[in-house]
Amino acid sequence: MKKFDKERVLLAVAGPVIALAVAFVLSAIVLIASGKNPVEPFALMFEQAGFSDIQVLIVNQASLYYIAALAVAIGFRMNLFNIGVDGQYQLAAMMAAIVGAHANLPAALQIPLLLLTAVLTGAFWSGIAGVLKVTRGVSEVVATIMLNAIATSVIGYLWLPDVFGVKIGNNNTTGEMHESGWVPGIDMGASGEIYGLVILAVLLGIGYWIVLNRTRFGFDLRASGASESAAAASGVSPKRMVLTAMLLSGGLAGLAGLPILLGDTHTYSLNFPTGIGFLGIGIALLGRNSPVGIAFAALLWAWLDKASPELDFHGYDKEIAVIMQGLIVLSVVVSYEAVREWGLRRQQRRVGAELAAGHVLGATDNSKKEVAGR
């Protein structure tokens, strides 16, 4: 491996490693300040990761986080901050649940219909922010935050009994979906089932990498994110790329809730997980927008979620996992900036050394020519 490639790998790995190390240390300091053992909680959570049923829960939860983080990462690659992934994913999951409860096609048609419904709903909702940005210059951050609030209100309306809501006790639901829309899981025996759409998450990760790194569209997307003026000079329309990136981000976000919807709950209710879109932001940051890095980050987040309940049985607050997630996000921002500055300094020193070496070599050649001339 060339020296330059080794440096790139080092810089790519250093950020997440430093962020995790700092987060663990700060979490330990919080435990010490509260009079608790700073090591035992982590030991207990690591122990939980060894149980097969917890592993199944981690993989299932990570599939949701992974898709949401990919949606965020597409926006990041275009230098866009799609903070509305949560609203896009929730509204898309509800629309898919409604369609699944009222349409009853053969499974070969029903499942693609539900996937398409989720993609189109998420893309439509993010597309509103995209259109506002390219036509009116409205910040996508402001627009998507407002759209999150509107999505919550739309969901509340659709839950009304005289619209699509089905009241079960004190729970608002969309009614149970027809079985033709259920996606069978991977049976792990007594440990439970892995969601069948975990495979979809893997395929989306592969597709994300291929599109961004092996296609002209991916190059245009990355180029526009790096410099809109340079991309425009090469014939790429920045506005078109902004709108396309927002549509793709929203379409992916729409799929984030389907692994649990089609594989477990089969209805959209008050118990449906929320906040996944916001967690996807931290996961995408930790994974550096890389499909492999995001996968590891999603598994880490899911481990913190599913292993932390054990802490309640040993006198520790399970919220230590939430504190750690927040510290990881904070540490990621700081460590990445530190690593970037370090990398820039190394590049400057290397360029300076090469220029100095070239100057010395040129002076030596000139001296040789003068001697030969004499």
Short mmCIF file of C-alpha atoms in Angstrom, two decimals:
data_model
loop_
_atom_site.label_atom_id
_atom_site.label_comp_id
_atom_site.label_asym_id
_atom_site.label_seq_id
_atom_site.Cartn_x
_atom_site.Cartn_y
_atom_site.Cartn_z
CA MET A 1 0.00 0.00 0.00
CA LYS A 2 1.30 3.45 -0.93
CA LYS A 3 2.18 5.92 1.80
CA PHE A 4 -0.61 8.28 0.67
CA ASP A 5 -3.19 5.45 0.85
CA LYS A 6 -2.00 4.50 4.33
CA GLU A 7 -2.44 8.09 5.48
CA ARG A 8 -5.98 8.20 4.07
CA VAL A 9 -6.90 5.00 5.88
CA LEU A 10 -5.34 6.32 9.09
CA LEU A 11 -7.31 9.56 8.86
CA ALA A 12 -10.54 7.66 8.13
CA VAL A 13 -10.12 5.37 11.13
CA ALA A 14 -8.69 7.90 13.59
CA GLY A 15 -11.86 10.01 13.84
CA PRO A 16 -14.30 7.27 14.93
CA VAL A 17 -11.73 5.64 17.23
CA ILE A 18 -10.95 8.92 19.00
CA ALA A 19 -14.68 9.74 19.25
CA LEU A 20 -15.52 6.39 20.85
CA ALA A 21 -12.57 6.55 23.23
CA VAL A 22 -13.49 10.06 24.37
CA ALA A 23 -17.16 9.08 24.76
CA PHE A 24 -16.25 6.08 26.94
CA VAL A 25 -13.94 8.22 29.11
CA LEU A 26 -16.51 11.00 29.54
CA SER A 27 -19.23 8.45 30.35
CA ALA A 28 -16.95 6.96 33.01
CA ILE A 29 -16.40 10.43 34.47
CA VAL A 30 -20.18 10.93 34.67
CA LEU A 31 -20.50 7.61 36.53
CA ILE A 32 -17.72 8.52 38.95
CA ALA A 33 -19.32 11.91 39.59
CA SER A 34 -22.58 10.14 40.48
CA GLY A 35 -20.78 7.77 42.85
CA LYS A 36 -21.06 4.70 40.62
CA ASN A 37 -18.57 2.14 39.37
CA PRO A 38 -17.24 3.49 36.03
CA VAL A 39 -16.43 0.06 34.59
CA GLU A 40 -19.21 -2.32 35.62
CA PRO A 41 -21.99 -0.82 33.43
CA PHE A 42 -19.92 -1.32 30.29
CA ALA A 43 -18.95 -4.84 31.39
CA LEU A 44 -22.64 -5.66 31.88
CA MET A 45 -23.57 -4.34 28.45
CA PHE A 46 -20.71 -6.21 26.78
CA GLU A 47 -21.90 -9.35 28.52
CA GLN A 48 -25.40 -8.85 27.08
CA ALA A 49 -23.97 -8.76 23.56
CA GLY A 50 -22.97 -12.40 24.00
CA PHE A 51 -26.57 -13.64 24.31
CA SER A 52 -28.14 -14.80 21.06
CA ASP A 53 -31.55 -13.25 21.73
CA ILE A 54 -29.96 -9.85 22.35
CA GLN A 55 -27.94 -10.27 19.17
CA VAL A 56 -31.15 -10.77 17.19
CA LEU A 57 -32.64 -7.64 18.75
CA ILE A 58 -29.48 -5.69 17.93
CA VAL A 59 -29.47 -6.76 14.28
CA ASN A 60 -33.17 -5.95 13.90
CA GLN A 61 -32.83 -2.52 15.45
CA ALA A 62 -29.65 -1.80 13.51
CA SER A 63 -31.49 -2.40 10.22
CA LEU A 64 -33.80 0.55 10.96
CA TYR A 65 -30.92 2.76 12.06
CA TYR A 66 -28.86 1.79 9.02
CA ILE A 67 -31.47 2.78 6.45
CA ALA A 68 -32.20 6.06 8.25
CA ALA A 69 -28.47 6.86 8.41
CA LEU A 70 -28.05 6.15 4.68
CA ALA A 71 -30.84 8.66 4.02
CA VAL A 72 -28.99 11.26 6.08
CA ALA A 73 -25.66 10.39 4.43
CA ILE A 74 -26.97 11.07 0.92
CA GLY A 75 -27.84 14.59 2.03
CA PHE A 76 -24.43 15.01 3.66
CA ARG A 77 -22.69 14.00 0.42
CA MET A 78 -24.54 16.86 -1.28
CA ASN A 79 -23.73 19.20 1.63
CA LEU A 80 -27.40 19.11 2.65
CA PHE A 81 -28.70 18.55 6.17
CA ASN A 82 -31.93 16.56 5.86
CA ILE A 83 -33.08 16.80 9.45
CA GLY A 84 -36.56 15.69 8.41
CA VAL A 85 -35.76 11.99 8.06
CA ASP A 86 -37.82 11.25 11.17
CA GLY A 87 -40.99 12.81 9.80
CA GLN A 88 -40.43 11.27 6.37
CA TYR A 89 -39.96 7.79 7.78
CA GLN A 90 -42.95 7.97 10.14
CA LEU A 91 -45.36 9.31 7.51
CA ALA A 92 -44.12 6.75 4.98
CA ALA A 93 -44.57 3.90 7.46
CA MET A 94 -48.11 5.03 8.21
CA MET A 95 -49.06 5.30 4.53
CA ALA A 96 -47.63 1.84 3.88
CA ALA A 97 -49.59 0.49 6.84
CA ILE A 98 -52.81 2.08 5.54
CA VAL A 99 -52.29 0.66 2.05
CA GLY A 100 -51.41 -2.73 3.55
CA ALA A 101 -54.62 -2.75 5.60
CA HIS A 102 -56.90 -1.82 2.70
CA ALA A 103 -55.27 -3.48 -0.33
CA ASN A 104 -55.08 -7.27 -0.50
CA LEU A 105 -53.03 -8.38 -3.48
CA PRO A 106 -50.90 -11.51 -3.87
CA ALA A 107 -47.64 -11.26 -1.91
CA ALA A 108 -45.62 -10.88 -5.13
CA LEU A 109 -47.52 -7.64 -5.79
CA GLN A 110 -48.46 -6.55 -2.27
CA ILE A 111 -44.92 -6.27 -0.87
CA PRO A 112 -43.55 -4.25 -3.83
CA LEU A 113 -46.64 -2.02 -3.57
CA LEU A 114 -45.91 -1.31 0.10
CA LEU A 115 -42.23 -0.62 -0.62
CA LEU A 116 -43.17 1.74 -3.45
CA THR A 117 -45.73 3.50 -1.26
CA ALA A 118 -43.11 4.12 1.42
CA VAL A 119 -40.49 5.36 -1.07
CA LEU A 120 -42.89 7.73 -2.83
CA THR A 121 -44.27 9.11 0.44
CA GLY A 122 -40.80 9.80 1.86
CA ALA A 123 -39.59 11.30 -1.43
CA PHE A 124 -42.69 13.51 -1.71
CA TRP A 125 -42.26 14.83 1.83
CA SER A 126 -38.55 15.59 1.42
CA GLY A 127 -39.19 16.91 -2.09
CA ILE A 128 -41.23 19.77 -0.61
CA ALA A 129 -38.10 20.98 1.19
CA GLY A 130 -36.05 20.43 -1.97
CA VAL A 131 -38.41 22.52 -4.12
CA LEU A 132 -38.47 25.30 -1.53
CA LYS A 133 -34.68 25.37 -1.49
CA VAL A 134 -34.11 25.49 -5.25
CA THR A 135 -36.97 27.91 -6.01
CA ARG A 136 -37.04 30.17 -2.96
CA GLY A 137 -33.69 29.59 -1.30
CA VAL A 138 -35.30 28.27 1.89
CA SER A 139 -32.81 26.42 4.10
CA GLU A 140 -33.47 22.68 4.05
CA VAL A 141 -32.83 22.61 7.81
CA VAL A 142 -35.67 25.03 8.54
CA ALA A 143 -37.99 23.45 5.97
CA THR A 144 -37.48 19.87 7.14
CA ILE A 145 -37.88 20.81 10.82
CA MET A 146 -41.24 22.41 10.01
CA LEU A 147 -42.22 19.43 7.87
CA ASN A 148 -41.50 17.12 10.83
CA ALA A 149 -44.08 19.02 12.85
CA ILE A 150 -46.57 18.97 9.97
CA ALA A 151 -46.03 15.22 9.51
CA THR A 152 -46.95 14.66 13.17
CA SER A 153 -50.19 16.57 12.64
CA VAL A 154 -50.97 14.67 9.43
CA ILE A 155 -50.44 11.37 11.25
CA GLY A 156 -52.78 12.53 14.03
CA TYR A 157 -55.43 13.35 11.43
CA LEU A 158 -55.09 10.02 9.62
CA TRP A 159 -55.52 8.26 12.97
CA LEU A 160 -59.02 9.66 13.39
CA PRO A 161 -61.64 6.84 13.45
CA ASP A 162 -63.59 8.39 10.57
CA VAL A 163 -60.45 8.61 8.42
CA PHE A 164 -58.12 5.57 8.61
CA GLY A 165 -57.74 5.08 12.36
CA VAL A 166 -58.73 1.94 14.23
CA LYS A 167 -59.00 2.35 18.00
CA ILE A 168 -57.77 -0.64 20.02
CA GLY A 169 -58.15 0.13 23.71
CA ASN A 170 -56.22 3.34 24.32
CA ASN A 171 -53.99 2.77 21.31
CA ASN A 172 -54.40 4.48 17.94
CA THR A 173 -53.65 2.11 15.04
CA THR A 174 -54.19 1.83 11.31
CA GLY A 175 -55.61 -1.68 11.65
CA GLU A 176 -53.76 -4.90 10.96
CA MET A 177 -52.27 -5.30 7.50
CA HIS A 178 -53.23 -8.22 5.29
CA GLU A 179 -50.87 -11.18 5.62
CA SER A 180 -49.86 -10.94 1.97
CA GLY A 181 -47.89 -7.85 2.96
CA TRP A 182 -46.02 -9.53 5.80
CA VAL A 183 -42.36 -10.30 5.14
CA PRO A 184 -41.26 -13.55 6.80
CA GLY A 185 -38.22 -13.34 9.02
CA ILE A 186 -35.15 -15.53 9.37
CA ASP A 187 -35.90 -18.05 12.11
CA MET A 188 -33.16 -18.17 14.75
CA GLY A 189 -34.91 -20.72 16.96
CA ALA A 190 -35.38 -19.74 20.59
CA SER A 191 -33.52 -16.48 19.95
CA GLY A 192 -36.33 -15.11 17.80
CA GLU A 193 -36.49 -13.94 14.21
CA ILE A 194 -34.32 -11.57 12.24
CA TYR A 195 -36.44 -9.23 10.13
CA GLY A 196 -36.62 -10.35 6.53
CA LEU A 197 -36.01 -6.80 5.34
CA VAL A 198 -32.57 -6.80 6.95
CA ILE A 199 -31.57 -8.09 3.52
CA LEU A 200 -33.06 -4.92 2.02
CA ALA A 201 -30.85 -2.82 4.31
CA VAL A 202 -27.78 -4.70 3.06
CA LEU A 203 -28.80 -4.23 -0.58
CA LEU A 204 -29.40 -0.53 -0.01
CA GLY A 205 -25.90 -0.19 1.45
CA ILE A 206 -24.37 -1.90 -1.58
CA GLY A 207 -26.46 0.21 -3.96
CA TYR A 208 -25.48 3.39 -2.10
CA TRP A 209 -21.77 2.60 -2.54
CA ILE A 210 -22.10 1.66 -6.23
CA VAL A 211 -24.15 4.72 -7.16
CA LEU A 212 -21.89 7.20 -5.36
CA ASN A 213 -18.55 5.67 -6.35
CA ARG A 214 -19.11 3.93 -9.66
CA THR A 215 -21.57 6.09 -11.61
CA ARG A 216 -21.48 9.49 -13.29
CA PHE A 217 -24.48 10.56 -11.23
CA GLY A 218 -22.60 9.76 -8.01
CA PHE A 219 -19.60 11.77 -9.21
CA ASP A 220 -21.84 14.74 -10.07
CA LEU A 221 -23.51 14.49 -6.66
CA ARG A 222 -20.21 14.50 -4.79
CA ALA A 223 -18.78 17.23 -7.00
CA SER A 224 -21.83 19.45 -6.44
CA GLY A 225 -21.56 18.91 -2.70
CA ALA A 226 -17.88 19.86 -2.74
CA SER A 227 -18.28 22.97 -4.91
CA GLU A 228 -21.47 24.06 -6.64
CA SER A 229 -19.62 26.63 -8.77
CA ALA A 230 -17.09 24.07 -10.00
CA ALA A 231 -19.86 21.56 -10.74
CA ALA A 232 -21.84 24.20 -12.65
CA ALA A 233 -18.74 25.03 -14.71
CA SER A 234 -18.52 21.37 -15.76
CA GLY A 235 -22.15 21.37 -16.93
CA VAL A 236 -23.89 20.02 -13.82
CA SER A 237 -27.00 21.85 -12.62
CA PRO A 238 -26.61 22.45 -8.84
CA LYS A 239 -30.35 23.02 -8.38
CA ARG A 240 -31.19 19.77 -10.12
CA MET A 241 -28.69 17.89 -7.97
CA VAL A 242 -30.08 19.47 -4.78
CA LEU A 243 -33.61 18.42 -5.65
CA THR A 244 -32.49 14.94 -6.71
CA ALA A 245 -30.48 14.45 -3.51
CA MET A 246 -33.45 15.49 -1.36
CA LEU A 247 -35.77 13.11 -3.24
CA LEU A 248 -33.33 10.22 -2.87
CA SER A 249 -32.77 10.99 0.80
CA GLY A 250 -36.50 11.08 1.48
CA GLY A 251 -37.13 7.93 -0.54
CA LEU A 252 -34.57 6.04 1.52
CA ALA A 253 -35.97 7.51 4.73
CA GLY A 254 -39.38 6.16 3.76
CA LEU A 255 -38.00 2.63 3.88
CA ALA A 256 -36.50 2.98 7.37
CA GLY A 257 -39.61 1.81 9.21
CA LEU A 258 -40.54 -1.08 6.93
CA PRO A 259 -38.35 -3.80 8.49
CA ILE A 260 -40.33 -3.60 11.74
CA LEU A 261 -43.67 -2.75 10.07
CA LEU A 262 -43.67 -5.69 7.65
CA GLY A 263 -41.72 -8.02 9.89
CA ASP A 264 -43.24 -7.51 13.33
CA THR A 265 -45.93 -4.93 14.17
CA HIS A 266 -48.01 -5.19 10.94
CA THR A 267 -49.70 -1.92 11.93
CA TYR A 268 -48.74 1.67 12.62
CA SER A 269 -49.66 2.62 16.17
CA LEU A 270 -48.64 4.77 19.11
CA ASN A 271 -46.09 2.05 19.96
CA PHE A 272 -44.24 2.44 16.67
CA PRO A 273 -40.62 3.54 17.29
CA THR A 274 -39.92 7.25 16.92
CA GLY A 275 -36.74 9.32 16.83
CA ILE A 276 -34.95 6.97 14.44
CA GLY A 277 -34.39 9.77 11.95
CA PHE A 278 -32.58 11.90 14.52
CA LEU A 279 -30.44 8.96 15.62
CA GLY A 280 -29.56 8.42 11.98
CA ILE A 281 -27.76 11.79 11.99
CA GLY A 282 -25.32 10.69 14.70
CA ILE A 283 -24.87 7.28 13.08
CA ALA A 284 -24.08 8.81 9.69
CA LEU A 285 -21.57 11.16 11.31
CA LEU A 286 -19.85 8.35 13.19
CA GLY A 287 -19.77 6.18 10.07
CA ARG A 288 -18.31 9.06 8.00
CA ASN A 289 -21.04 8.54 5.35
CA SER A 290 -19.44 5.23 4.39
CA PRO A 291 -21.82 2.23 4.05
CA VAL A 292 -19.45 0.00 6.03
CA GLY A 293 -18.77 2.64 8.67
CA ILE A 294 -22.49 3.33 9.02
CA ALA A 295 -23.13 -0.40 9.49
CA PHE A 296 -20.72 -0.58 12.43
CA ALA A 297 -22.15 2.64 13.90
CA ALA A 298 -25.73 1.32 13.56
CA LEU A 299 -24.77 -1.90 15.36
CA LEU A 300 -23.09 0.14 18.11
CA TRP A 301 -26.19 2.30 18.59
CA ALA A 302 -28.46 -0.76 18.59
CA TRP A 303 -26.19 -2.47 21.14
CA LEU A 304 -26.41 0.54 23.45
CA ASP A 305 -30.21 0.45 23.12
CA LYS A 306 -30.77 -3.26 23.63
CA ALA A 307 -28.08 -3.99 26.23
CA SER A 308 -28.78 -1.01 28.50
CA PRO A 309 -32.07 -2.32 30.07
CA GLU A 310 -29.96 -4.87 31.99
CA LEU A 311 -28.42 -1.99 33.95
CA ASP A 312 -31.71 -1.42 35.82
CA PHE A 313 -31.31 -4.80 37.50
CA HIS A 314 -27.87 -3.88 38.88
CA GLY A 315 -28.59 -0.45 40.35
CA TYR A 316 -27.53 1.59 37.33
CA ASP A 317 -29.68 3.89 35.26
CA LYS A 318 -30.09 2.64 31.70
CA GLU A 319 -30.01 6.29 30.60
CA ILE A 320 -26.22 5.98 30.71
CA ALA A 321 -26.58 4.57 27.18
CA VAL A 322 -28.43 7.72 26.06
CA ILE A 323 -25.74 9.88 27.67
CA MET A 324 -23.10 7.89 25.83
CA GLN A 325 -24.89 8.29 22.49
CA GLY A 326 -24.96 12.05 22.99
CA LEU A 327 -21.30 12.10 23.98
CA ILE A 328 -20.41 10.08 20.88
CA VAL A 329 -22.08 12.66 18.64
CA LEU A 330 -20.30 15.51 20.44
CA SER A 331 -16.98 13.65 20.33
CA VAL A 332 -17.43 12.86 16.63
CA VAL A 333 -17.71 16.53 15.70
CA VAL A 334 -14.69 17.52 17.78
CA SER A 335 -12.48 14.57 16.83
CA TYR A 336 -13.21 14.82 13.10
CA GLU A 337 -12.27 18.49 13.10
CA ALA A 338 -9.07 17.69 15.03
CA VAL A 339 -8.18 14.87 12.64
CA ARG A 340 -8.92 17.10 9.63
CA GLU A 341 -6.61 19.82 10.95
CA TRP A 342 -3.93 17.22 11.66
CA GLY A 343 -4.25 15.86 8.12
CA LEU A 344 -3.98 19.33 6.60
CA ARG A 345 -0.83 20.05 8.60
CA ARG A 346 0.73 16.76 7.46
CA GLN A 347 -0.08 17.59 3.85
CA GLN A 348 1.41 21.08 4.22
CA ARG A 349 4.59 19.68 5.77
CA ARG A 350 4.88 17.05 3.03
CA VAL A 351 4.39 19.62 0.26
CA GLY A 352 6.89 21.94 1.95
CA ALA A 353 9.45 19.13 2.20
CA GLU A 354 8.95 18.20 -1.47
CA LEU A 355 9.36 21.82 -2.57
CA ALA A 356 12.49 22.19 -0.46
CA ALA A 357 13.91 18.96 -1.88
CA GLY A 358 13.13 20.14 -5.41
CA HIS A 359 14.83 23.47 -4.73
CA VAL A 360 17.98 21.74 -3.42
CA LEU A 361 18.01 19.37 -6.39
CA GLY A 362 17.60 22.26 -8.83
CA ALA A 363 20.45 24.19 -7.19
CA THR A 364 22.67 21.10 -7.40
CA ASP A 365 21.91 20.65 -11.10
CA ASN A 366 22.73 24.30 -11.77
CA SER A 367 26.06 23.96 -9.97
CA LYS A 368 26.93 20.91 -12.06
CA LYS A 369 26.11 22.83 -15.26
CA GLU A 370 28.34 25.74 -14.20
CA VAL A 371 31.23 23.37 -13.48
CA ALA A 372 30.76 21.60 -16.81
CA GLY A 373 30.66 24.98 -18.61
CA ARG A 374 34.00 25.91 -17.19
#
